[in-house]
Amino acid sequence: MNTCAPPLVDQLQPLPLTATTPGSTARRRVLAVGLIGPGRVGSALLAQLRAAQPRLARDAGLDLRLCGVAASKRMWLDCDDPELRVGLGSGAERAQIWRPGNLDEFAAHVTGDDGRHALLIDCSANDAVAERYADWLAAGIHVVTPNKLAGSGPLQRWHAIRAACANGGARFRYEATVCAGLPIVQTLRDLLDTGDELLAIDGMFSGTLAWLCNRHDGNHPFSTLVREAHALGYTEPDPRNDLSGMDVARKLVILAREAGWPLSLEEVDVQSLVPPELAALSPEAFMQRLPELDAPMASQLAAARAGGGVLRHVASLDRHGHASVKLVVLPAAHTFAHTRLTDNIVQFTTRRYCDNPLVVQGPGAGPEVTAAGVFTDLLRIAESLGVRA
Amino acid sequence: MNTCAPPLVDQLQPLPLTATTPGSTARRRVLAVGLIGPGRVGSALLAQLRAAQPRLARDAGLDLRLCGVAASKRMWLDCDDPELRVGLGSGAERAQIWRPGNLDEFAAHVTGDDGRHALLIDCSANDAVAERYADWLAAGIHVVTPNKLAGSGPLQRWHAIRAACANGGARFRYEATVCAGLPIVQTLRDLLDTGDELLAIDGMFSGTLAWLCNRHDGNHPFSTLVREAHALGYTEPDPRNDLSGMDVARKLVILAREAGWPLSLEEVDVQSLVPPELAALSPEAFMQRLPELDAPMASQLAAARAGGGVLRHVASLDRHGHASVKLVVLPAAHTFAHTRLTDNIVQFTTRRYCDNPLVVQGPGAGPEVTAAGVFTDLLRIAESLGVRA
């Protein structure tokens, strides 16, 4: 994961604001939105929101007011001040002002002082932003994020976030933290909220590792496949960030906590595909020594095949909250043996879905589908809003 | 589909009412619920609601008030009248009165005259109930149903229901009409609401037909498999109700309308597996003549295998709104060739999910999972409620 997406604010178009137009729905709601982190996902989200504004206003009675965008060093703020207003002939234009980046000022600007509903969207990958969620939620500001740091980070912070939601009534949603736009967190939530009992979650949460396992058929050394995935842009710039399994482990922690187990990242039994002696090398040195992965991977594949099975990289959570991320041997007829190359797949085994689990499958990465997962969370929050200014 | 589930009201336990207890959440909401059709799904739903009441009151600030159950001939009404109250020592007991079944009286009872939020759940399979949805919605009563008759019935009625929702602000939800508790309608809704563009829906919406196709490997005549499925309870009492493909077609119509195509059931290109000469027989006579299906099914299977493919019963909707339900030949590596025996599967191909579609898979029938789909709809409506008496 990048530590911080490059600020693209300079390249952003001004955000058109929805004029409040009378629609056919009985309920009109206004939601003030601020975006933190205009990187690839954030920019895709802005484009989606901009395209959807007229339709949401007309069909859903929802006025989305995009009030600002904050990058790490600068932020853009929509401004009501008539002195600053940019007059372009129509009443809809408003002023846009630039300021040095400041999360406190940004949140205060989006929240306003008129009792409006406010939502902050964190598309950064910045722990300092996650550190603010609890305060924002306690102040009644909804928070949506594809950022895994809060959901899989320190338990104390997680509990503070949950407590802030329970006490303040603001909502924290994070569907896109697990498999981007696929309906995973919501599906788990619905199973539990309707009284089902979770017995297990098993899945392939990394498109990169799924692709490598799918392609690893003995005809090519594993290192060749890693280089190919790297060249195709399927891996992170440093492939060890995929091969270590830690990103997968974070997703599993998020699902475990959703299911009520206060799991820590450290408690996940993670089998890294990176040998310890290669973990501390520079990225370039690691890529040169990649072939050292070939022999152990080839022998694991041979062992799997000897038993008629396939080798897959699987994250598993059992009914006791035990979590693991590792290469496992599965029967050739297993659902996980038949996924499309880079697909993610998540399988929920519950009391109701016991003999046959509930399975969701599809692409689990990419700016557009990740942004759509964030957008879905925004819409869920909007549905729950009462009519206020 | 049964025309009307047998009334089980006599066997129902009295419904405990939630005492309003202070919880930790800031928002408390009350939702008055009336259930129509206490058959297998309705009874499972009552059990789920009863079990969830204390948790919802405590954790979600939601007081579910079960106000009555209506079967075709009788209805049970919860009653506030102290004269009728059944005193059993605790303040929580209330009177229960019996009346002849009357939908008008039932709806008025659930709605009350105190401005409460009211929800009617239709678990009947009765067209006369679907005929009332538009009026209820126009009056502000939310409606949830697993009953496919409104969603796949006359377009005029469908449009009246949509208009009633748009004008009155009440919500009509029907997740469980398609694949029971699997997240299908909501997933489609989210894709569209976030601005994605639907290119195709393909699926196997019948567990019965999926099972028959999965088992039809040339080792047993098709009729033997139908008899086995019938004996296992996988088929309707008259298997022609599955083999005709009409139930699958109804699900496809519901999804098409959700996607914005005003499709009629008559417009779906449905290939029935029942030859015309067997369509009008008595169920007993049909079962005797079942072997007449064997030769045509065997020849279709042989043709599929000659090309290295598999035979599957697939419902498809394309980007132009054209809908079909038929046996198709698929490559052996196709996702639909690797489902578990009775699983449903639905594949959404969209602009964003184009190379690899979004797939949801799992059991798509059964009272418990169907009831859970209804319950999920109820929770979505509850989330959208403002705080009122």
PDB file of N, CA, C and O in Angstrom, chain A residues 24-25 27 48 55 166 181 186 190 193-194 335 338 340 343 347 351-353 356-361 363 368-369 372 375-376 379-380 383-384, chain B residues 24-25 27 48 55 166 181 186 190 193-194 335 338 340 343 347 351-353 356-361 363 368-369 372 375-376 380 383-384:
ATOM      1  N   SER A  24     -39.497  14.462  -7.206  1.00  0.00           N
ATOM      2  CA  SER A  24     -40.783  13.808  -6.998  1.00  0.00           C
ATOM      3  C   SER A  24     -40.850  13.109  -5.650  1.00  0.00           C
ATOM      4  O   SER A  24     -41.885  12.629  -5.258  1.00  0.00           O
ATOM      5  N   THR A  25     -39.711  13.027  -4.945  1.00  0.00           N
ATOM      6  CA  THR A  25     -39.753  12.278  -3.692  1.00  0.00           C
ATOM      7  C   THR A  25     -40.199  13.165  -2.534  1.00  0.00           C
ATOM      8  O   THR A  25     -39.987  14.379  -2.534  1.00  0.00           O
ATOM      9  N   ARG A  27     -39.090  13.000   0.544  1.00  0.00           N
ATOM     10  CA  ARG A  27     -38.039  13.373   1.483  1.00  0.00           C
ATOM     11  C   ARG A  27     -36.883  13.994   0.730  1.00  0.00           C
ATOM     12  O   ARG A  27     -36.334  13.400  -0.182  1.00  0.00           O
ATOM     13  N   GLN A  48     -17.294   9.898 -10.059  1.00  0.00           N
ATOM     14  CA  GLN A  48     -18.571   9.185  -9.899  1.00  0.00           C
ATOM     15  C   GLN A  48     -19.609  10.064  -9.207  1.00  0.00           C
ATOM     16  O   GLN A  48     -20.782  10.081  -9.594  1.00  0.00           O
ATOM     17  N   ARG A  55     -28.780  12.981 -10.918  1.00  0.00           N
ATOM     18  CA  ARG A  55     -29.704  11.850 -10.792  1.00  0.00           C
ATOM     19  C   ARG A  55     -30.132  11.654  -9.344  1.00  0.00           C
ATOM     20  O   ARG A  55     -31.325  11.435  -9.058  1.00  0.00           O
ATOM     21  N   ALA A 166     -21.565   4.506  18.608  1.00  0.00           N
ATOM     22  CA  ALA A 166     -22.695   4.132  19.461  1.00  0.00           C
ATOM     23  C   ALA A 166     -23.208   5.334  20.243  1.00  0.00           C
ATOM     24  O   ALA A 166     -24.427   5.503  20.404  1.00  0.00           O
ATOM     25  N   GLY A 181     -15.230  -3.111  -4.350  1.00  0.00           N
ATOM     26  CA  GLY A 181     -16.669  -2.896  -4.497  1.00  0.00           C
ATOM     27  C   GLY A 181     -17.521  -4.130  -4.303  1.00  0.00           C
ATOM     28  O   GLY A 181     -18.757  -4.035  -4.355  1.00  0.00           O
ATOM     29  N   GLN A 186     -21.048  -5.732   4.020  1.00  0.00           N
ATOM     30  CA  GLN A 186     -22.499  -5.608   4.169  1.00  0.00           C
ATOM     31  C   GLN A 186     -23.164  -6.977   4.237  1.00  0.00           C
ATOM     32  O   GLN A 186     -24.098  -7.187   5.022  1.00  0.00           O
ATOM     33  N   ASP A 190     -25.373  -8.252   7.323  1.00  0.00           N
ATOM     34  CA  ASP A 190     -26.766  -8.685   7.178  1.00  0.00           C
ATOM     35  C   ASP A 190     -26.981 -10.086   7.744  1.00  0.00           C
ATOM     36  O   ASP A 190     -28.006 -10.355   8.377  1.00  0.00           O
ATOM     37  N   ASP A 193     -26.925  -9.578  11.519  1.00  0.00           N
ATOM     38  CA  ASP A 193     -28.047  -8.775  12.028  1.00  0.00           C
ATOM     39  C   ASP A 193     -29.378  -9.515  11.949  1.00  0.00           C
ATOM     40  O   ASP A 193     -30.304  -9.208  12.696  1.00  0.00           O
ATOM     41  N   THR A 194     -29.484 -10.460  11.021  1.00  0.00           N
ATOM     42  CA  THR A 194     -30.731 -11.231  10.939  1.00  0.00           C
ATOM     43  C   THR A 194     -30.654 -12.495  11.794  1.00  0.00           C
ATOM     44  O   THR A 194     -31.532 -13.352  11.706  1.00  0.00           O
ATOM     45  N   THR A 335     -14.396 -24.796  -5.092  1.00  0.00           N
ATOM     46  CA  THR A 335     -14.757 -23.549  -5.760  1.00  0.00           C
ATOM     47  C   THR A 335     -13.538 -22.658  -5.981  1.00  0.00           C
ATOM     48  O   THR A 335     -13.418 -22.008  -7.019  1.00  0.00           O
ATOM     49  N   HIS A 338     -11.433 -22.774  -9.199  1.00  0.00           N
ATOM     50  CA  HIS A 338     -12.027 -22.416 -10.491  1.00  0.00           C
ATOM     51  C   HIS A 338     -12.358 -20.933 -10.590  1.00  0.00           C
ATOM     52  O   HIS A 338     -13.352 -20.558 -11.201  1.00  0.00           O
ATOM     53  N   ARG A 340     -11.649 -16.989 -11.783  1.00  0.00           N
ATOM     54  CA  ARG A 340     -10.975 -16.321 -12.902  1.00  0.00           C
ATOM     55  C   ARG A 340      -9.666 -15.711 -12.379  1.00  0.00           C
ATOM     56  O   ARG A 340      -9.528 -15.391 -11.195  1.00  0.00           O
ATOM     57  N   ASP A 343      -9.460 -12.851  -9.797  1.00  0.00           N
ATOM     58  CA  ASP A 343     -10.639 -12.654  -8.961  1.00  0.00           C
ATOM     59  C   ASP A 343     -10.356 -12.866  -7.485  1.00  0.00           C
ATOM     60  O   ASP A 343      -9.595 -13.747  -7.097  1.00  0.00           O
ATOM     61  N   GLN A 347     -16.120 -16.701   0.954  1.00  0.00           N
ATOM     62  CA  GLN A 347     -17.100 -17.746   1.222  1.00  0.00           C
ATOM     63  C   GLN A 347     -17.505 -17.677   2.685  1.00  0.00           C
ATOM     64  O   GLN A 347     -16.661 -17.801   3.570  1.00  0.00           O
ATOM     65  N   ARG A 351     -24.656 -20.909  10.131  1.00  0.00           N
ATOM     66  CA  ARG A 351     -25.633 -21.919  10.515  1.00  0.00           C
ATOM     67  C   ARG A 351     -26.650 -22.119   9.387  1.00  0.00           C
ATOM     68  O   ARG A 351     -27.026 -23.247   9.069  1.00  0.00           O
ATOM     69  N   ARG A 352     -27.080 -21.009   8.759  1.00  0.00           N
ATOM     70  CA  ARG A 352     -28.062 -21.145   7.676  1.00  0.00           C
ATOM     71  C   ARG A 352     -27.427 -21.577   6.361  1.00  0.00           C
ATOM     72  O   ARG A 352     -28.050 -22.275   5.582  1.00  0.00           O
ATOM     73  N   TYR A 353     -26.211 -21.078   6.097  1.00  0.00           N
ATOM     74  CA  TYR A 353     -25.494 -21.456   4.869  1.00  0.00           C
ATOM     75  C   TYR A 353     -24.400 -22.440   5.266  1.00  0.00           C
ATOM     76  O   TYR A 353     -23.226 -22.091   5.288  1.00  0.00           O
ATOM     77  N   ASN A 356     -23.952 -25.663   1.899  1.00  0.00           N
ATOM     78  CA  ASN A 356     -23.415 -24.856   0.810  1.00  0.00           C
ATOM     79  C   ASN A 356     -23.239 -23.431   1.313  1.00  0.00           C
ATOM     80  O   ASN A 356     -24.218 -22.786   1.700  1.00  0.00           O
ATOM     81  N   PRO A 357     -22.021 -22.929   1.302  1.00  0.00           N
ATOM     82  CA  PRO A 357     -21.808 -21.548   1.776  1.00  0.00           C
ATOM     83  C   PRO A 357     -22.330 -20.494   0.798  1.00  0.00           C
ATOM     84  O   PRO A 357     -22.696 -20.808  -0.337  1.00  0.00           O
ATOM     85  N   LEU A 358     -22.370 -19.264   1.279  1.00  0.00           N
ATOM     86  CA  LEU A 358     -22.691 -18.109   0.454  1.00  0.00           C
ATOM     87  C   LEU A 358     -21.370 -17.558  -0.090  1.00  0.00           C
ATOM     88  O   LEU A 358     -20.450 -17.297   0.682  1.00  0.00           O
ATOM     89  N   VAL A 359     -21.290 -17.378  -1.393  1.00  0.00           N
ATOM     90  CA  VAL A 359     -20.029 -17.006  -2.027  1.00  0.00           C
ATOM     91  C   VAL A 359     -20.192 -15.728  -2.848  1.00  0.00           C
ATOM     92  O   VAL A 359     -21.169 -15.570  -3.574  1.00  0.00           O
ATOM     93  N   VAL A 360     -19.243 -14.813  -2.695  1.00  0.00           N
ATOM     94  CA  VAL A 360     -19.182 -13.612  -3.531  1.00  0.00           C
ATOM     95  C   VAL A 360     -17.823 -13.595  -4.216  1.00  0.00           C
ATOM     96  O   VAL A 360     -16.802 -13.854  -3.574  1.00  0.00           O
ATOM     97  N   GLN A 361     -17.832 -13.324  -5.499  1.00  0.00           N
ATOM     98  CA  GLN A 361     -16.619 -13.453  -6.307  1.00  0.00           C
ATOM     99  C   GLN A 361     -16.532 -12.326  -7.332  1.00  0.00           C
ATOM    100  O   GLN A 361     -17.554 -11.887  -7.864  1.00  0.00           O
ATOM    101  N   PRO A 363     -13.627  -9.094  -9.276  1.00  0.00           N
ATOM    102  CA  PRO A 363     -12.436  -8.270  -9.103  1.00  0.00           C
ATOM    103  C   PRO A 363     -12.484  -7.535  -7.765  1.00  0.00           C
ATOM    104  O   PRO A 363     -13.510  -6.939  -7.429  1.00  0.00           O
ATOM    105  N   GLU A 368     -11.837   2.310  -9.863  1.00  0.00           N
ATOM    106  CA  GLU A 368     -13.262   2.512 -10.128  1.00  0.00           C
ATOM    107  C   GLU A 368     -14.145   1.663  -9.209  1.00  0.00           C
ATOM    108  O   GLU A 368     -15.122   2.160  -8.642  1.00  0.00           O
ATOM    109  N   VAL A 369     -13.818   0.383  -9.058  1.00  0.00           N
ATOM    110  CA  VAL A 369     -14.662  -0.466  -8.218  1.00  0.00           C
ATOM    111  C   VAL A 369     -14.455  -0.150  -6.737  1.00  0.00           C
ATOM    112  O   VAL A 369     -15.393  -0.256  -5.940  1.00  0.00           O
ATOM    113  N   ALA A 372     -16.533   2.839  -6.113  1.00  0.00           N
ATOM    114  CA  ALA A 372     -17.947   2.468  -6.088  1.00  0.00           C
ATOM    115  C   ALA A 372     -18.330   1.863  -4.738  1.00  0.00           C
ATOM    116  O   ALA A 372     -19.451   2.064  -4.250  1.00  0.00           O
ATOM    117  N   PHE A 375     -18.776   4.782  -2.540  1.00  0.00           N
ATOM    118  CA  PHE A 375     -20.011   5.465  -2.932  1.00  0.00           C
ATOM    119  C   PHE A 375     -21.227   4.719  -2.361  1.00  0.00           C
ATOM    120  O   PHE A 375     -22.187   5.324  -1.867  1.00  0.00           O
ATOM    121  N   THR A 376     -21.193   3.391  -2.403  1.00  0.00           N
ATOM    122  CA  THR A 376     -22.307   2.601  -1.847  1.00  0.00           C
ATOM    123  C   THR A 376     -22.482   2.902  -0.364  1.00  0.00           C
ATOM    124  O   THR A 376     -23.607   3.071   0.119  1.00  0.00           O
ATOM    125  N   LEU A 379     -24.189   6.152   0.039  1.00  0.00           N
ATOM    126  CA  LEU A 379     -25.634   6.069  -0.226  1.00  0.00           C
ATOM    127  C   LEU A 379     -26.383   5.436   0.946  1.00  0.00           C
ATOM    128  O   LEU A 379     -27.487   5.851   1.285  1.00  0.00           O
ATOM    129  N   ARG A 380     -25.775   4.425   1.577  1.00  0.00           N
ATOM    130  CA  ARG A 380     -26.413   3.809   2.752  1.00  0.00           C
ATOM    131  C   ARG A 380     -26.583   4.840   3.869  1.00  0.00           C
ATOM    132  O   ARG A 380     -27.604   4.876   4.548  1.00  0.00           O
ATOM    133  N   GLU A 383     -29.358   7.244   2.960  1.00  0.00           N
ATOM    134  CA  GLU A 383     -30.700   6.669   3.159  1.00  0.00           C
ATOM    135  C   GLU A 383     -31.157   6.802   4.602  1.00  0.00           C
ATOM    136  O   GLU A 383     -32.355   6.826   4.875  1.00  0.00           O
ATOM    137  N   SER A 384     -30.194   6.829   5.504  1.00  0.00           N
ATOM    138  CA  SER A 384     -30.562   6.817   6.918  1.00  0.00           C
ATOM    139  C   SER A 384     -30.737   8.223   7.484  1.00  0.00           C
ATOM    140  O   SER A 384     -31.025   8.370   8.666  1.00  0.00           O
TER     141      SER A 384
ATOM    142  N   SER B  24     -27.941   2.244  24.227  1.00  0.00           N
ATOM    143  CA  SER B  24     -26.805   3.151  24.179  1.00  0.00           C
ATOM    144  C   SER B  24     -26.834   4.028  22.934  1.00  0.00           C
ATOM    145  O   SER B  24     -26.030   4.931  22.817  1.00  0.00           O
ATOM    146  N   THR B  25     -27.708   3.716  21.997  1.00  0.00           N
ATOM    147  CA  THR B  25     -27.689   4.491  20.758  1.00  0.00           C
ATOM    148  C   THR B  25     -28.489   5.764  20.904  1.00  0.00           C
ATOM    149  O   THR B  25     -29.430   5.857  21.685  1.00  0.00           O
ATOM    150  N   ARG B  27     -30.327   7.213  18.573  1.00  0.00           N
ATOM    151  CA  ARG B  27     -31.606   7.249  17.883  1.00  0.00           C
ATOM    152  C   ARG B  27     -32.450   6.050  18.283  1.00  0.00           C
ATOM    153  O   ARG B  27     -32.020   4.914  18.175  1.00  0.00           O
ATOM    154  N   GLN B  48     -37.370 -15.637  13.598  1.00  0.00           N
ATOM    155  CA  GLN B  48     -36.156 -14.803  13.519  1.00  0.00           C
ATOM    156  C   GLN B  48     -36.385 -13.434  14.168  1.00  0.00           C
ATOM    157  O   GLN B  48     -35.521 -12.910  14.881  1.00  0.00           O
ATOM    158  N   ARG B  55     -32.043  -7.899  20.952  1.00  0.00           N
ATOM    159  CA  ARG B  55     -30.762  -7.400  20.443  1.00  0.00           C
ATOM    160  C   ARG B  55     -30.958  -6.110  19.650  1.00  0.00           C
ATOM    161  O   ARG B  55     -30.181  -5.154  19.794  1.00  0.00           O
ATOM    162  N   ALA B 166     -42.694   6.658  -4.976  1.00  0.00           N
ATOM    163  CA  ALA B 166     -42.094   7.959  -5.280  1.00  0.00           C
ATOM    164  C   ALA B 166     -42.904   9.089  -4.659  1.00  0.00           C
ATOM    165  O   ALA B 166     -42.345  10.064  -4.147  1.00  0.00           O
ATOM    166  N   GLY B 181     -32.126 -15.454   0.250  1.00  0.00           N
ATOM    167  CA  GLY B 181     -31.342 -14.535   1.068  1.00  0.00           C
ATOM    168  C   GLY B 181     -30.049 -14.047   0.427  1.00  0.00           C
ATOM    169  O   GLY B 181     -29.345 -13.231   1.012  1.00  0.00           O
ATOM    170  N   GLN B 186     -30.154  -6.076  -4.078  1.00  0.00           N
ATOM    171  CA  GLN B 186     -29.405  -4.967  -3.483  1.00  0.00           C
ATOM    172  C   GLN B 186     -28.101  -4.715  -4.229  1.00  0.00           C
ATOM    173  O   GLN B 186     -27.703  -3.567  -4.442  1.00  0.00           O
ATOM    174  N   ASP B 190     -27.126  -1.278  -6.024  1.00  0.00           N
ATOM    175  CA  ASP B 190     -25.914  -0.521  -5.683  1.00  0.00           C
ATOM    176  C   ASP B 190     -25.063  -0.241  -6.916  1.00  0.00           C
ATOM    177  O   ASP B 190     -24.509   0.853  -7.055  1.00  0.00           O
ATOM    178  N   ASP B 193     -26.963   2.508  -8.756  1.00  0.00           N
ATOM    179  CA  ASP B 193     -27.030   3.780  -8.017  1.00  0.00           C
ATOM    180  C   ASP B 193     -25.678   4.488  -7.956  1.00  0.00           C
ATOM    181  O   ASP B 193     -25.620   5.710  -7.798  1.00  0.00           O
ATOM    182  N   THR B 194     -24.601   3.722  -8.054  1.00  0.00           N
ATOM    183  CA  THR B 194     -23.283   4.357  -8.052  1.00  0.00           C
ATOM    184  C   THR B 194     -22.815   4.674  -9.475  1.00  0.00           C
ATOM    185  O   THR B 194     -21.646   5.031  -9.676  1.00  0.00           O
ATOM    186  N   THR B 335     -17.680 -20.672 -15.099  1.00  0.00           N
ATOM    187  CA  THR B 335     -18.035 -20.670 -13.674  1.00  0.00           C
ATOM    188  C   THR B 335     -19.303 -21.491 -13.413  1.00  0.00           C
ATOM    189  O   THR B 335     -19.404 -22.187 -12.398  1.00  0.00           O
ATOM    190  N   HIS B 338     -19.198 -25.207 -12.505  1.00  0.00           N
ATOM    191  CA  HIS B 338     -18.559 -25.653 -11.265  1.00  0.00           C
ATOM    192  C   HIS B 338     -19.321 -25.228 -10.023  1.00  0.00           C
ATOM    193  O   HIS B 338     -18.728 -24.923  -9.003  1.00  0.00           O
ATOM    194  N   ARG B 340     -21.939 -25.820  -6.828  1.00  0.00           N
ATOM    195  CA  ARG B 340     -22.344 -26.933  -5.980  1.00  0.00           C
ATOM    196  C   ARG B 340     -23.774 -27.339  -6.375  1.00  0.00           C
ATOM    197  O   ARG B 340     -24.544 -26.521  -6.871  1.00  0.00           O
ATOM    198  N   ASP B 343     -26.894 -25.085  -5.906  1.00  0.00           N
ATOM    199  CA  ASP B 343     -26.631 -23.653  -5.758  1.00  0.00           C
ATOM    200  C   ASP B 343     -27.259 -22.821  -6.877  1.00  0.00           C
ATOM    201  O   ASP B 343     -27.293 -23.230  -8.032  1.00  0.00           O
ATOM    202  N   GLN B 347     -24.513 -13.653 -12.113  1.00  0.00           N
ATOM    203  CA  GLN B 347     -23.306 -12.998 -12.615  1.00  0.00           C
ATOM    204  C   GLN B 347     -23.701 -11.661 -13.248  1.00  0.00           C
ATOM    205  O   GLN B 347     -24.499 -11.631 -14.179  1.00  0.00           O
ATOM    206  N   ARG B 351     -20.132  -2.171 -16.924  1.00  0.00           N
ATOM    207  CA  ARG B 351     -19.005  -1.437 -17.465  1.00  0.00           C
ATOM    208  C   ARG B 351     -17.788  -1.583 -16.551  1.00  0.00           C
ATOM    209  O   ARG B 351     -16.669  -1.771 -17.010  1.00  0.00           O
ATOM    210  N   ARG B 352     -18.013  -1.528 -15.238  1.00  0.00           N
ATOM    211  CA  ARG B 352     -16.883  -1.656 -14.304  1.00  0.00           C
ATOM    212  C   ARG B 352     -16.445  -3.102 -14.113  1.00  0.00           C
ATOM    213  O   ARG B 352     -15.269  -3.374 -13.913  1.00  0.00           O
ATOM    214  N   TYR B 353     -17.421  -4.008 -14.078  1.00  0.00           N
ATOM    215  CA  TYR B 353     -17.111  -5.436 -13.942  1.00  0.00           C
ATOM    216  C   TYR B 353     -17.281  -6.075 -15.316  1.00  0.00           C
ATOM    217  O   TYR B 353     -18.256  -6.791 -15.564  1.00  0.00           O
ATOM    218  N   ASN B 356     -14.006  -9.391 -15.856  1.00  0.00           N
ATOM    219  CA  ASN B 356     -14.448 -10.383 -14.876  1.00  0.00           C
ATOM    220  C   ASN B 356     -15.730  -9.886 -14.228  1.00  0.00           C
ATOM    221  O   ASN B 356     -15.722  -8.832 -13.587  1.00  0.00           O
ATOM    222  N   PRO B 357     -16.827 -10.628 -14.358  1.00  0.00           N
ATOM    223  CA  PRO B 357     -18.070 -10.160 -13.735  1.00  0.00           C
ATOM    224  C   PRO B 357     -18.071 -10.299 -12.216  1.00  0.00           C
ATOM    225  O   PRO B 357     -17.185 -10.924 -11.632  1.00  0.00           O
ATOM    226  N   LEU B 358     -19.074  -9.692 -11.593  1.00  0.00           N
ATOM    227  CA  LEU B 358     -19.314  -9.839 -10.158  1.00  0.00           C
ATOM    228  C   LEU B 358     -20.294 -11.011  -9.999  1.00  0.00           C
ATOM    229  O   LEU B 358     -21.347 -11.028 -10.621  1.00  0.00           O
ATOM    230  N   VAL B 359     -19.924 -11.965  -9.147  1.00  0.00           N
ATOM    231  CA  VAL B 359     -20.703 -13.199  -9.038  1.00  0.00           C
ATOM    232  C   VAL B 359     -21.137 -13.430  -7.588  1.00  0.00           C
ATOM    233  O   VAL B 359     -20.342 -13.263  -6.670  1.00  0.00           O
ATOM    234  N   VAL B 360     -22.404 -13.781  -7.412  1.00  0.00           N
ATOM    235  CA  VAL B 360     -22.913 -14.185  -6.102  1.00  0.00           C
ATOM    236  C   VAL B 360     -23.466 -15.596  -6.248  1.00  0.00           C
ATOM    237  O   VAL B 360     -24.189 -15.888  -7.208  1.00  0.00           O
ATOM    238  N   GLN B 361     -23.135 -16.453  -5.303  1.00  0.00           N
ATOM    239  CA  GLN B 361     -23.471 -17.868  -5.431  1.00  0.00           C
ATOM    240  C   GLN B 361     -23.867 -18.440  -4.077  1.00  0.00           C
ATOM    241  O   GLN B 361     -23.317 -18.049  -3.055  1.00  0.00           O
ATOM    242  N   PRO B 363     -27.059 -21.173  -1.838  1.00  0.00           N
ATOM    243  CA  PRO B 363     -28.423 -21.709  -1.821  1.00  0.00           C
ATOM    244  C   PRO B 363     -29.426 -20.585  -2.052  1.00  0.00           C
ATOM    245  O   PRO B 363     -29.334 -19.536  -1.417  1.00  0.00           O
ATOM    246  N   GLU B 368     -35.657 -20.631   5.876  1.00  0.00           N
ATOM    247  CA  GLU B 368     -34.813 -19.815   6.758  1.00  0.00           C
ATOM    248  C   GLU B 368     -34.077 -18.729   5.987  1.00  0.00           C
ATOM    249  O   GLU B 368     -34.037 -17.569   6.407  1.00  0.00           O
ATOM    250  N   VAL B 369     -33.457 -19.083   4.860  1.00  0.00           N
ATOM    251  CA  VAL B 369     -32.697 -18.078   4.114  1.00  0.00           C
ATOM    252  C   VAL B 369     -33.634 -17.095   3.409  1.00  0.00           C
ATOM    253  O   VAL B 369     -33.307 -15.918   3.261  1.00  0.00           O
ATOM    254  N   ALA B 372     -34.645 -14.685   6.013  1.00  0.00           N
ATOM    255  CA  ALA B 372     -33.526 -13.781   6.309  1.00  0.00           C
ATOM    256  C   ALA B 372     -33.435 -12.677   5.253  1.00  0.00           C
ATOM    257  O   ALA B 372     -33.088 -11.534   5.568  1.00  0.00           O
ATOM    258  N   PHE B 375     -36.016 -10.252   6.234  1.00  0.00           N
ATOM    259  CA  PHE B 375     -35.565  -9.575   7.454  1.00  0.00           C
ATOM    260  C   PHE B 375     -34.540  -8.485   7.096  1.00  0.00           C
ATOM    261  O   PHE B 375     -34.571  -7.362   7.640  1.00  0.00           O
ATOM    262  N   THR B 376     -33.646  -8.792   6.164  1.00  0.00           N
ATOM    263  CA  THR B 376     -32.660  -7.796   5.727  1.00  0.00           C
ATOM    264  C   THR B 376     -33.362  -6.569   5.159  1.00  0.00           C
ATOM    265  O   THR B 376     -32.977  -5.423   5.454  1.00  0.00           O
ATOM    266  N   ARG B 380     -33.147  -2.652   6.445  1.00  0.00           N
ATOM    267  CA  ARG B 380     -32.809  -1.504   5.600  1.00  0.00           C
ATOM    268  C   ARG B 380     -33.858  -0.398   5.765  1.00  0.00           C
ATOM    269  O   ARG B 380     -33.519   0.785   5.797  1.00  0.00           O
ATOM    270  N   GLU B 383     -33.419   1.278   9.124  1.00  0.00           N
ATOM    271  CA  GLU B 383     -32.284   2.214   9.142  1.00  0.00           C
ATOM    272  C   GLU B 383     -32.664   3.580   8.587  1.00  0.00           C
ATOM    273  O   GLU B 383     -32.049   4.585   8.922  1.00  0.00           O
ATOM    274  N   SER B 384     -33.650   3.589   7.699  1.00  0.00           N
ATOM    275  CA  SER B 384     -33.997   4.841   7.032  1.00  0.00           C
ATOM    276  C   SER B 384     -35.063   5.628   7.778  1.00  0.00           C
ATOM    277  O   SER B 384     -35.476   6.689   7.324  1.00  0.00           O
TER     278      SER B 384
END
